[in-house]
PDB file of C-alpha atoms in Angstrom:
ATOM      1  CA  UNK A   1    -213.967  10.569  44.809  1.00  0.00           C
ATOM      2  CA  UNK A   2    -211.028   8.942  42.896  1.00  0.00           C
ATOM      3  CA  UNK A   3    -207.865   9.177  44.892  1.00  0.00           C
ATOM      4  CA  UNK A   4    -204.307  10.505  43.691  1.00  0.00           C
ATOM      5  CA  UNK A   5    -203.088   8.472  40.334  1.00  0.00           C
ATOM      6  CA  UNK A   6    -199.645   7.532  40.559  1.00  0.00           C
ATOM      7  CA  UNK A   7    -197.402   5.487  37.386  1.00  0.00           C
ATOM      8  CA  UNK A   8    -195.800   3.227  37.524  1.00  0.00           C
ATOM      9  CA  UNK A   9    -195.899   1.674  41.014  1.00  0.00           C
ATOM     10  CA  UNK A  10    -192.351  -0.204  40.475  1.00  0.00           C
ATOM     11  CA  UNK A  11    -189.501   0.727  38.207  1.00  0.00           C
ATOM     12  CA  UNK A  12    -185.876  -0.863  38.045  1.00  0.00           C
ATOM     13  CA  UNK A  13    -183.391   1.102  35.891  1.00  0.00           C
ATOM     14  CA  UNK A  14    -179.759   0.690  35.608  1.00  0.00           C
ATOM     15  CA  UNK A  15    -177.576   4.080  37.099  1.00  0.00           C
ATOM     16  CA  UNK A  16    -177.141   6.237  34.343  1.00  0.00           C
ATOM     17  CA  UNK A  17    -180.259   5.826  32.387  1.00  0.00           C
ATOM     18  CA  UNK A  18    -183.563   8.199  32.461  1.00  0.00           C
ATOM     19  CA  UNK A  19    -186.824   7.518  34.376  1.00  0.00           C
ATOM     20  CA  UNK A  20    -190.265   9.430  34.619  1.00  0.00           C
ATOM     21  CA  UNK A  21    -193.156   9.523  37.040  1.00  0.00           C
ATOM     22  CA  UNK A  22    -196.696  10.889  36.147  1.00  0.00           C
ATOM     23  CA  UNK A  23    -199.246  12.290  38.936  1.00  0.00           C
ATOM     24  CA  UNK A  24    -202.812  12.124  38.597  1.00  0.00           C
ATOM     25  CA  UNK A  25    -204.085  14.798  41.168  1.00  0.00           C
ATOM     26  CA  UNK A  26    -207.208  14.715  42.869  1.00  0.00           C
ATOM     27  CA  UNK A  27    -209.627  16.632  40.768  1.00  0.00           C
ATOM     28  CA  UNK A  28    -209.872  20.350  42.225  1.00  0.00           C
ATOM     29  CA  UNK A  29    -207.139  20.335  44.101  1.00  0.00           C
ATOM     30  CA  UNK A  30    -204.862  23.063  43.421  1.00  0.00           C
ATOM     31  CA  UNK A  31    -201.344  22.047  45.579  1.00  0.00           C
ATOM     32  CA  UNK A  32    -199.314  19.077  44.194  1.00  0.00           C
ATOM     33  CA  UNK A  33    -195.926  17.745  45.986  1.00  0.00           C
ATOM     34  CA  UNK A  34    -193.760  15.379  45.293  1.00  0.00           C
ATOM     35  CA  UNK A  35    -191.814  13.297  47.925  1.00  0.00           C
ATOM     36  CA  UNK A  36    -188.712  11.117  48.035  1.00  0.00           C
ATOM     37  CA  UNK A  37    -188.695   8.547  50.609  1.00  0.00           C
ATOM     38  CA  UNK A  38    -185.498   6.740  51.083  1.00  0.00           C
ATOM     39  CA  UNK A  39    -185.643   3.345  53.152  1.00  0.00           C
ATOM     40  CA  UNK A  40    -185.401   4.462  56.967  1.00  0.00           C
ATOM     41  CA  UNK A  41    -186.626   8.546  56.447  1.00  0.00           C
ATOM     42  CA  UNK A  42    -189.097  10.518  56.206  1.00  0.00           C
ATOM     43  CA  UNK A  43    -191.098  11.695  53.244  1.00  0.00           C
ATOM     44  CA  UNK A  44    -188.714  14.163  51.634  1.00  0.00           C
ATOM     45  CA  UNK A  45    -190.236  17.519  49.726  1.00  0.00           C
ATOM     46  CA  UNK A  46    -188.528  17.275  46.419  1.00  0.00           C
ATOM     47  CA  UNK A  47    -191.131  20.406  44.782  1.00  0.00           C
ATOM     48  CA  UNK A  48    -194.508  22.152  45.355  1.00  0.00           C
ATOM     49  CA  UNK A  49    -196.961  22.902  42.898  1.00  0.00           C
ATOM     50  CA  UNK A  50    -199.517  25.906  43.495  1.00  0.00           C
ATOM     51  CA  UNK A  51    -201.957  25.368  40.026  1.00  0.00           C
ATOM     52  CA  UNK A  52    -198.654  25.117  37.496  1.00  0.00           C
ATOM     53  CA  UNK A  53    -195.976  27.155  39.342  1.00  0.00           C
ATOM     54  CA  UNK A  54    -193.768  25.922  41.535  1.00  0.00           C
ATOM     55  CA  UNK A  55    -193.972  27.080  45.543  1.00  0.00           C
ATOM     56  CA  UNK A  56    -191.142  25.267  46.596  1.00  0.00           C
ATOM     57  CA  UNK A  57    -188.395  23.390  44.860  1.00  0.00           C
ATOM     58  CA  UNK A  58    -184.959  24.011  47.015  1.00  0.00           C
ATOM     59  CA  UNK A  59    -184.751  20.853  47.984  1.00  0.00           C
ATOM     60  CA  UNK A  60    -184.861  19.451  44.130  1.00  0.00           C
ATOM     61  CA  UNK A  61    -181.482  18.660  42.778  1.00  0.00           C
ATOM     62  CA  UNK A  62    -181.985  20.515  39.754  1.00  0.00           C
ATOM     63  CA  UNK A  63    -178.639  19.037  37.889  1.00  0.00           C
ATOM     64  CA  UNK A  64    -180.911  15.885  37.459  1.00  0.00           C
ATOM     65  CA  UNK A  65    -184.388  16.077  38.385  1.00  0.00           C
ATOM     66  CA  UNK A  66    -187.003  18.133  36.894  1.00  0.00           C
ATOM     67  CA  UNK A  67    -190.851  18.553  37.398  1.00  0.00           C
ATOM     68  CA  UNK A  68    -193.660  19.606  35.320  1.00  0.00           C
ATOM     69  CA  UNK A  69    -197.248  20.726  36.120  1.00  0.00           C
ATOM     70  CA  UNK A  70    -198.283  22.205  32.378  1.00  0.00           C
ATOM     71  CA  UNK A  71    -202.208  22.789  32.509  1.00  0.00           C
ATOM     72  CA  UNK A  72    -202.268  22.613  36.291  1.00  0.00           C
ATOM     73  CA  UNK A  73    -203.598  18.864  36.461  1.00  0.00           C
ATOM     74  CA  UNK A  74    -201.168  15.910  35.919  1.00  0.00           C
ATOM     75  CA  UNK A  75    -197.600  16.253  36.879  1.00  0.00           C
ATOM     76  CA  UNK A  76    -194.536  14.309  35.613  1.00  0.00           C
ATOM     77  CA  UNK A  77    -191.406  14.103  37.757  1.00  0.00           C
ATOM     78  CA  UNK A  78    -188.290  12.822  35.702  1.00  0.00           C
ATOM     79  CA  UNK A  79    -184.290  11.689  36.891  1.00  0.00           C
ATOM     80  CA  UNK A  80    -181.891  12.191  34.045  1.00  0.00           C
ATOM     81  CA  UNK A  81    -179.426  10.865  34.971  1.00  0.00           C
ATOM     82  CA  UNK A  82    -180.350   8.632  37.877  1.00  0.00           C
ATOM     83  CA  UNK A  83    -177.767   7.679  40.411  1.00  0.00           C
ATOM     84  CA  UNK A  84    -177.785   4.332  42.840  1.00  0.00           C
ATOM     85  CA  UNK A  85    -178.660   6.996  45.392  1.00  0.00           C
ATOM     86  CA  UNK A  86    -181.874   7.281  44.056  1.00  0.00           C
ATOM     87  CA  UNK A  87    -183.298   4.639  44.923  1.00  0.00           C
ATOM     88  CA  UNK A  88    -186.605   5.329  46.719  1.00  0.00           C
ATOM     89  CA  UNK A  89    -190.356   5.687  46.838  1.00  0.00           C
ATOM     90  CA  UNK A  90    -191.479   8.803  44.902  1.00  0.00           C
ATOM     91  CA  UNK A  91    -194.900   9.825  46.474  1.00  0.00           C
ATOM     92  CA  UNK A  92    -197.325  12.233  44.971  1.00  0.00           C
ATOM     93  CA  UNK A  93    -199.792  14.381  46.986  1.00  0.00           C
ATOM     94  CA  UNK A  94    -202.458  16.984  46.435  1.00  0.00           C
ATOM     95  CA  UNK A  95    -204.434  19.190  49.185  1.00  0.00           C
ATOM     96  CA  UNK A  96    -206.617  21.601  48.510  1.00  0.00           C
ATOM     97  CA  UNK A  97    -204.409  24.428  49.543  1.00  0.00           C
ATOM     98  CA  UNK A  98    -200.987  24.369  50.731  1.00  0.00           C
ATOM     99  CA  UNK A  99    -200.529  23.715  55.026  1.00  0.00           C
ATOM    100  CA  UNK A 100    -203.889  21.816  54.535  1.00  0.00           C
ATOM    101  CA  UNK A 101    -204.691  17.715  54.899  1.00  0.00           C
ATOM    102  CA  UNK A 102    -202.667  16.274  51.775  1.00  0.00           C
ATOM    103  CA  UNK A 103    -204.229  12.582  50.192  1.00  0.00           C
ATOM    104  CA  UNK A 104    -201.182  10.384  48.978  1.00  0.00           C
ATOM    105  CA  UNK A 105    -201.150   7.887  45.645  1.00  0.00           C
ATOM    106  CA  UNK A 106    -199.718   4.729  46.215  1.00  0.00           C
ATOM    107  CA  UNK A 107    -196.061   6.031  45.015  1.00  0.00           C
ATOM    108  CA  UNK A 108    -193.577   4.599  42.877  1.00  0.00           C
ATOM    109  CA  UNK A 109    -190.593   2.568  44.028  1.00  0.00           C
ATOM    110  CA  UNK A 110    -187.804   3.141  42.090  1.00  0.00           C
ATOM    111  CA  UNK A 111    -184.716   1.019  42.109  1.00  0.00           C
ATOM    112  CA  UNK A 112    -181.406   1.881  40.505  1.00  0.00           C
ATOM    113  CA  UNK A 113    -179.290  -0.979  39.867  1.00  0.00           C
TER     114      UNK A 113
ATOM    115  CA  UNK B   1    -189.691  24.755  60.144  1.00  0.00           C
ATOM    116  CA  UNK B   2    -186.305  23.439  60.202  1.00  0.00           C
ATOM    117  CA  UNK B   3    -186.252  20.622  61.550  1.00  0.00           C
ATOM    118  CA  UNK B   4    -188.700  17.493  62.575  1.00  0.00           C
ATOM    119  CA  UNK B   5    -187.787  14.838  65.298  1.00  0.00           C
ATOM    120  CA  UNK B   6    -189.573  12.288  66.089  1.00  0.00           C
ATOM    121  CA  UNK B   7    -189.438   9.278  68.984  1.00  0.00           C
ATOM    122  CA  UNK B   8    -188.812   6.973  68.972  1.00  0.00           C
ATOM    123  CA  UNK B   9    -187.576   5.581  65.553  1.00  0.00           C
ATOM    124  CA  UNK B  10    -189.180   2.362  66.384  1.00  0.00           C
ATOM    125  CA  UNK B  11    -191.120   0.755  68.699  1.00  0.00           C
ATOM    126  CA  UNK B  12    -192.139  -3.244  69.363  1.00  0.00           C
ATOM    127  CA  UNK B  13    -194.916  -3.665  71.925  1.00  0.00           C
ATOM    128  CA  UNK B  14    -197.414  -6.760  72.877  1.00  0.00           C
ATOM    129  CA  UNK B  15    -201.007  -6.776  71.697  1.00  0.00           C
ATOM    130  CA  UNK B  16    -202.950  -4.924  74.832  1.00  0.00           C
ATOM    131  CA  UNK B  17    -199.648  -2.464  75.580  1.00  0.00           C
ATOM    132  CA  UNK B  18    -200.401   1.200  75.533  1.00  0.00           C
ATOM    133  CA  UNK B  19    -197.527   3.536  73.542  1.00  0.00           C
ATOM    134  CA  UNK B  20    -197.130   6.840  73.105  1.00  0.00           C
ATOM    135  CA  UNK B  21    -194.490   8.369  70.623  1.00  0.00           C
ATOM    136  CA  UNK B  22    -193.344  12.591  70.477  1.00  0.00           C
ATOM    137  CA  UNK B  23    -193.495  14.963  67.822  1.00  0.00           C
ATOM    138  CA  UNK B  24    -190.510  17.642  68.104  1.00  0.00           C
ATOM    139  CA  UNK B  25    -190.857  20.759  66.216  1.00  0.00           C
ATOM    140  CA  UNK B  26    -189.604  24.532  66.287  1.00  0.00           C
ATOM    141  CA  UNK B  27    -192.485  26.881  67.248  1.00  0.00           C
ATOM    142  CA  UNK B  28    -191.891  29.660  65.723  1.00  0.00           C
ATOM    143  CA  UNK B  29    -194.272  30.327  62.495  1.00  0.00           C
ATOM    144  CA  UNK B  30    -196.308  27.461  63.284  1.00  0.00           C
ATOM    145  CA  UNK B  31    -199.688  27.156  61.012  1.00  0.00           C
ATOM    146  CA  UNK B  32    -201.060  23.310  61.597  1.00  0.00           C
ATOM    147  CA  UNK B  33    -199.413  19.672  61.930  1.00  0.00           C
ATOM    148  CA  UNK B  34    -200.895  16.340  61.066  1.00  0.00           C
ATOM    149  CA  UNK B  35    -200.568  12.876  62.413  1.00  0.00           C
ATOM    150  CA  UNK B  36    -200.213  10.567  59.182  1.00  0.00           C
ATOM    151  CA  UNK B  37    -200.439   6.568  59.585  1.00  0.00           C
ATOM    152  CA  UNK B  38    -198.582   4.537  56.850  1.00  0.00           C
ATOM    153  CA  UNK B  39    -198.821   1.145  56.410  1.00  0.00           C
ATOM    154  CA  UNK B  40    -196.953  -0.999  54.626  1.00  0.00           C
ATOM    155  CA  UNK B  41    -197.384  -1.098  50.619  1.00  0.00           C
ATOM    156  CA  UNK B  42    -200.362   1.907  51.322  1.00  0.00           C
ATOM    157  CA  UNK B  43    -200.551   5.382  50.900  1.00  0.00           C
ATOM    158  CA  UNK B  44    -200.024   7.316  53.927  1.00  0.00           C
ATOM    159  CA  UNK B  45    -203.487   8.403  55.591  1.00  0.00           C
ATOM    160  CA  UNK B  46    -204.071  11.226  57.738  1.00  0.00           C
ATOM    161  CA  UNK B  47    -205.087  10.338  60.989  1.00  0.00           C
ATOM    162  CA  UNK B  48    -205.502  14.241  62.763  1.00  0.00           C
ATOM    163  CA  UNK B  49    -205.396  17.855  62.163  1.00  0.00           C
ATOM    164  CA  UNK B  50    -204.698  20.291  65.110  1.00  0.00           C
ATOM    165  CA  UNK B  51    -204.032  23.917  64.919  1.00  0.00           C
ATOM    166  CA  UNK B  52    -204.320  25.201  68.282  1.00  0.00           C
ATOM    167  CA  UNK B  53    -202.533  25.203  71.212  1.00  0.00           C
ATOM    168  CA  UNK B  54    -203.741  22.509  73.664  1.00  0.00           C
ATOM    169  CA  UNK B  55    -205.788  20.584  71.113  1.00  0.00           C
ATOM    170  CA  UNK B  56    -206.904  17.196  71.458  1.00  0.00           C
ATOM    171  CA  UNK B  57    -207.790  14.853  69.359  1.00  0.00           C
ATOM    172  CA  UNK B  58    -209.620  11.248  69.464  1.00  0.00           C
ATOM    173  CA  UNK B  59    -210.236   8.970  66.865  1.00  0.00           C
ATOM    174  CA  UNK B  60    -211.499   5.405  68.547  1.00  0.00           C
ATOM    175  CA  UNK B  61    -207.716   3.943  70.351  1.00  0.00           C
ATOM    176  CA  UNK B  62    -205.985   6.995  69.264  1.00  0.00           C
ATOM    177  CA  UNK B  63    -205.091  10.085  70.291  1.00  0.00           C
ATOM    178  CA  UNK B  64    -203.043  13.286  70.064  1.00  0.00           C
ATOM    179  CA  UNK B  65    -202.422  16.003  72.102  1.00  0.00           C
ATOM    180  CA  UNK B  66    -200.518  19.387  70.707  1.00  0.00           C
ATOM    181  CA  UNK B  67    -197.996  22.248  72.339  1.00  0.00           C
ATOM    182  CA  UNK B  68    -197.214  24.787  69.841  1.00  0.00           C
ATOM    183  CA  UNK B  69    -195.780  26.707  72.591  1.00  0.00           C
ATOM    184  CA  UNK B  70    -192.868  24.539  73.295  1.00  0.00           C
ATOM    185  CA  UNK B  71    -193.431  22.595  69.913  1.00  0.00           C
ATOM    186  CA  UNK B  72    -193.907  18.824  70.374  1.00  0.00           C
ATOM    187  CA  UNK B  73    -197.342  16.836  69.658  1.00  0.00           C
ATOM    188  CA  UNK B  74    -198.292  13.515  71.298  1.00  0.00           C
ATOM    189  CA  UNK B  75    -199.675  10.682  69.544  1.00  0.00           C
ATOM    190  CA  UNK B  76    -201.831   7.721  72.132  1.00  0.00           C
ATOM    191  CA  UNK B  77    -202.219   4.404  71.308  1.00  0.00           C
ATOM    192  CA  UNK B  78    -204.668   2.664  73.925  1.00  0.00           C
ATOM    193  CA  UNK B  79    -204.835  -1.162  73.851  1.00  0.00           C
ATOM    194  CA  UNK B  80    -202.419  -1.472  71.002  1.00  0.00           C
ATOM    195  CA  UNK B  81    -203.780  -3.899  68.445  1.00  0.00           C
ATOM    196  CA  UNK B  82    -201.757  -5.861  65.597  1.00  0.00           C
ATOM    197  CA  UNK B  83    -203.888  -4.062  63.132  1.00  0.00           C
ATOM    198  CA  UNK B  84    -201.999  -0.813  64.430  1.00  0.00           C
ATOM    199  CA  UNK B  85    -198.775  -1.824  63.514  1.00  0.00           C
ATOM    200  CA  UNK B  86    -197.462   0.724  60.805  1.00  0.00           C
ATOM    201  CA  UNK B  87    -195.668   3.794  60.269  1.00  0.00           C
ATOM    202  CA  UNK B  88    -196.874   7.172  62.070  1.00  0.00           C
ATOM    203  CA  UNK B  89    -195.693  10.270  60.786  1.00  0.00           C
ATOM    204  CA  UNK B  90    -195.717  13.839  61.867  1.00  0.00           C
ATOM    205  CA  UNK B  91    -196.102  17.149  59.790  1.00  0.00           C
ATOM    206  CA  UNK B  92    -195.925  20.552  61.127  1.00  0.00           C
ATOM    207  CA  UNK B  93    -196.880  23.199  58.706  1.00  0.00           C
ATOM    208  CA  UNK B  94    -195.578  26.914  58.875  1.00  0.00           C
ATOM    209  CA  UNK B  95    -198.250  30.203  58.052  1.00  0.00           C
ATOM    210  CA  UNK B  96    -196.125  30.064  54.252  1.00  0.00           C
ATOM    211  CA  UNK B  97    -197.658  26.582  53.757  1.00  0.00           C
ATOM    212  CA  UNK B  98    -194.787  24.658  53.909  1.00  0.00           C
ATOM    213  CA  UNK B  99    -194.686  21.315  55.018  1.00  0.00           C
ATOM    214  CA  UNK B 100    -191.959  19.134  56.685  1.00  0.00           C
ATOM    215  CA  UNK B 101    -192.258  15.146  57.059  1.00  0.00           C
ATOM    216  CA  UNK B 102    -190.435  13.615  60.371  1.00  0.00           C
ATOM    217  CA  UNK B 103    -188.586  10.585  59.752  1.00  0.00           C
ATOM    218  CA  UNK B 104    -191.783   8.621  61.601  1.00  0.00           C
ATOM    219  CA  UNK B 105    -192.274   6.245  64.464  1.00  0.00           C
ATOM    220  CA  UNK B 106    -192.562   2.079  63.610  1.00  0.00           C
ATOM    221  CA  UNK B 107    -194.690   0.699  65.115  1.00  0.00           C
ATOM    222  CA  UNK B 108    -194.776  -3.452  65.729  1.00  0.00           C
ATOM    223  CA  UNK B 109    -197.676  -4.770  68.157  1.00  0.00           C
ATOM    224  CA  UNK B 110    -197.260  -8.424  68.349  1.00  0.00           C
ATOM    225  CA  UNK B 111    -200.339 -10.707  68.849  1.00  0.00           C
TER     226      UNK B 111
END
């Protein structure tokens, strides 16, 4: 089966400026996440998708990051405005249910210059 | 789940060595946790699943043992090969599905 999608893999942006990730889900699976991992730390829970509602987003900084799930599927994560603090590898996931084995894409670094 | 720990943060060992690393986690709530390997420029794999108290798990060199009693998990490395050399995380899950990430264990084995 085709693994979890992720765009792009590498992204430099200057602070200040907008950037979006998309999320190809493993087909079926109804839980999507999305992690920050900053150099040195642990995957980070930045929101959880059940289907297209969110389960968990309190660790989101809302004043600039936002998430979308419309139709369940495919999932966009955007920064607006990003901040050198930022910079990171964004990492999508999907599991079948939530608490269950979740299968990683190949995340996105993102640097803000 | 509050809070994660892991150790140690890193860890260099010879090609042969056996290593072990520790999985801290609060106990309370606890649903599953997951062992996840991630090497460098990959997508973090899962390596294990345990639920119950006093699991074991084996997968070839590797193994993990689990305590959700007094909340830690240990993860076995037997023979330690360069090929082993990544990042190993841990993930406890709570009964509302929620999933924290420790800040993971390097691993180096050098040939």
């Amino acid at each position: 089966e085709a693994g979890v999608a992720q765009s792009p893999r590498y992204k430099i942006i200057e602070k200040r400026q907008s950037v979006a990730f998309w999320c190809n889900p493993i087909s079926g699976h109804a839980t999507l996440y999305w992690y920050q991992q900053i150099l040195g730390q642990g995957p980070k829970l930045l929101i959880q998708f059940q289907n297209n509602g969110v389960v968990d987003d309190s660790q989101l900084p809302k004043d600039r990051f936002s998430a979308e799930r419309l139709k369940g599927v495919d999932s966009t994560l955007k920064i607006q405005p990003a901040k050198l603090e930022d910079s990171a590898v964004y990492l999508c996931a999907s599991s079948s249910a939530g608490g269950t084995e979740a299968f990683f894409g190949q995340g996105t670094r993102l640097t803000v210059v | 789940i509050l809070n994660v720990e892991q150790s140690p943060q890193s860890l260099h060992v010879q090609e042969g060595d056996s290593t072990n690393f520790t999985c801290s986690f609060p106990s309370s709530n606890f649903y599953a946790l997951h062992w996840y390997r991630w090497e460098t420029a990959k997508s973090p794999e899962a390596l294990f699943v345990m639920t119950l108290n006093g699991d074991e798990k084996k997968k070839g060199r590797i193994s993990a043992t689990l305590n959700t009693k007094e909340g830690y998990s240990y993860l076995y490395i037997k023979g330690s090969q360069p090929e082993d050399s990544a990042t190993y995380l841990c993930a406890p899950s709570t009964g509302g599905f929620k999933t924290i990430f420790g800040a993971g264990t390097r691993l180096f084995v050098k040939a």
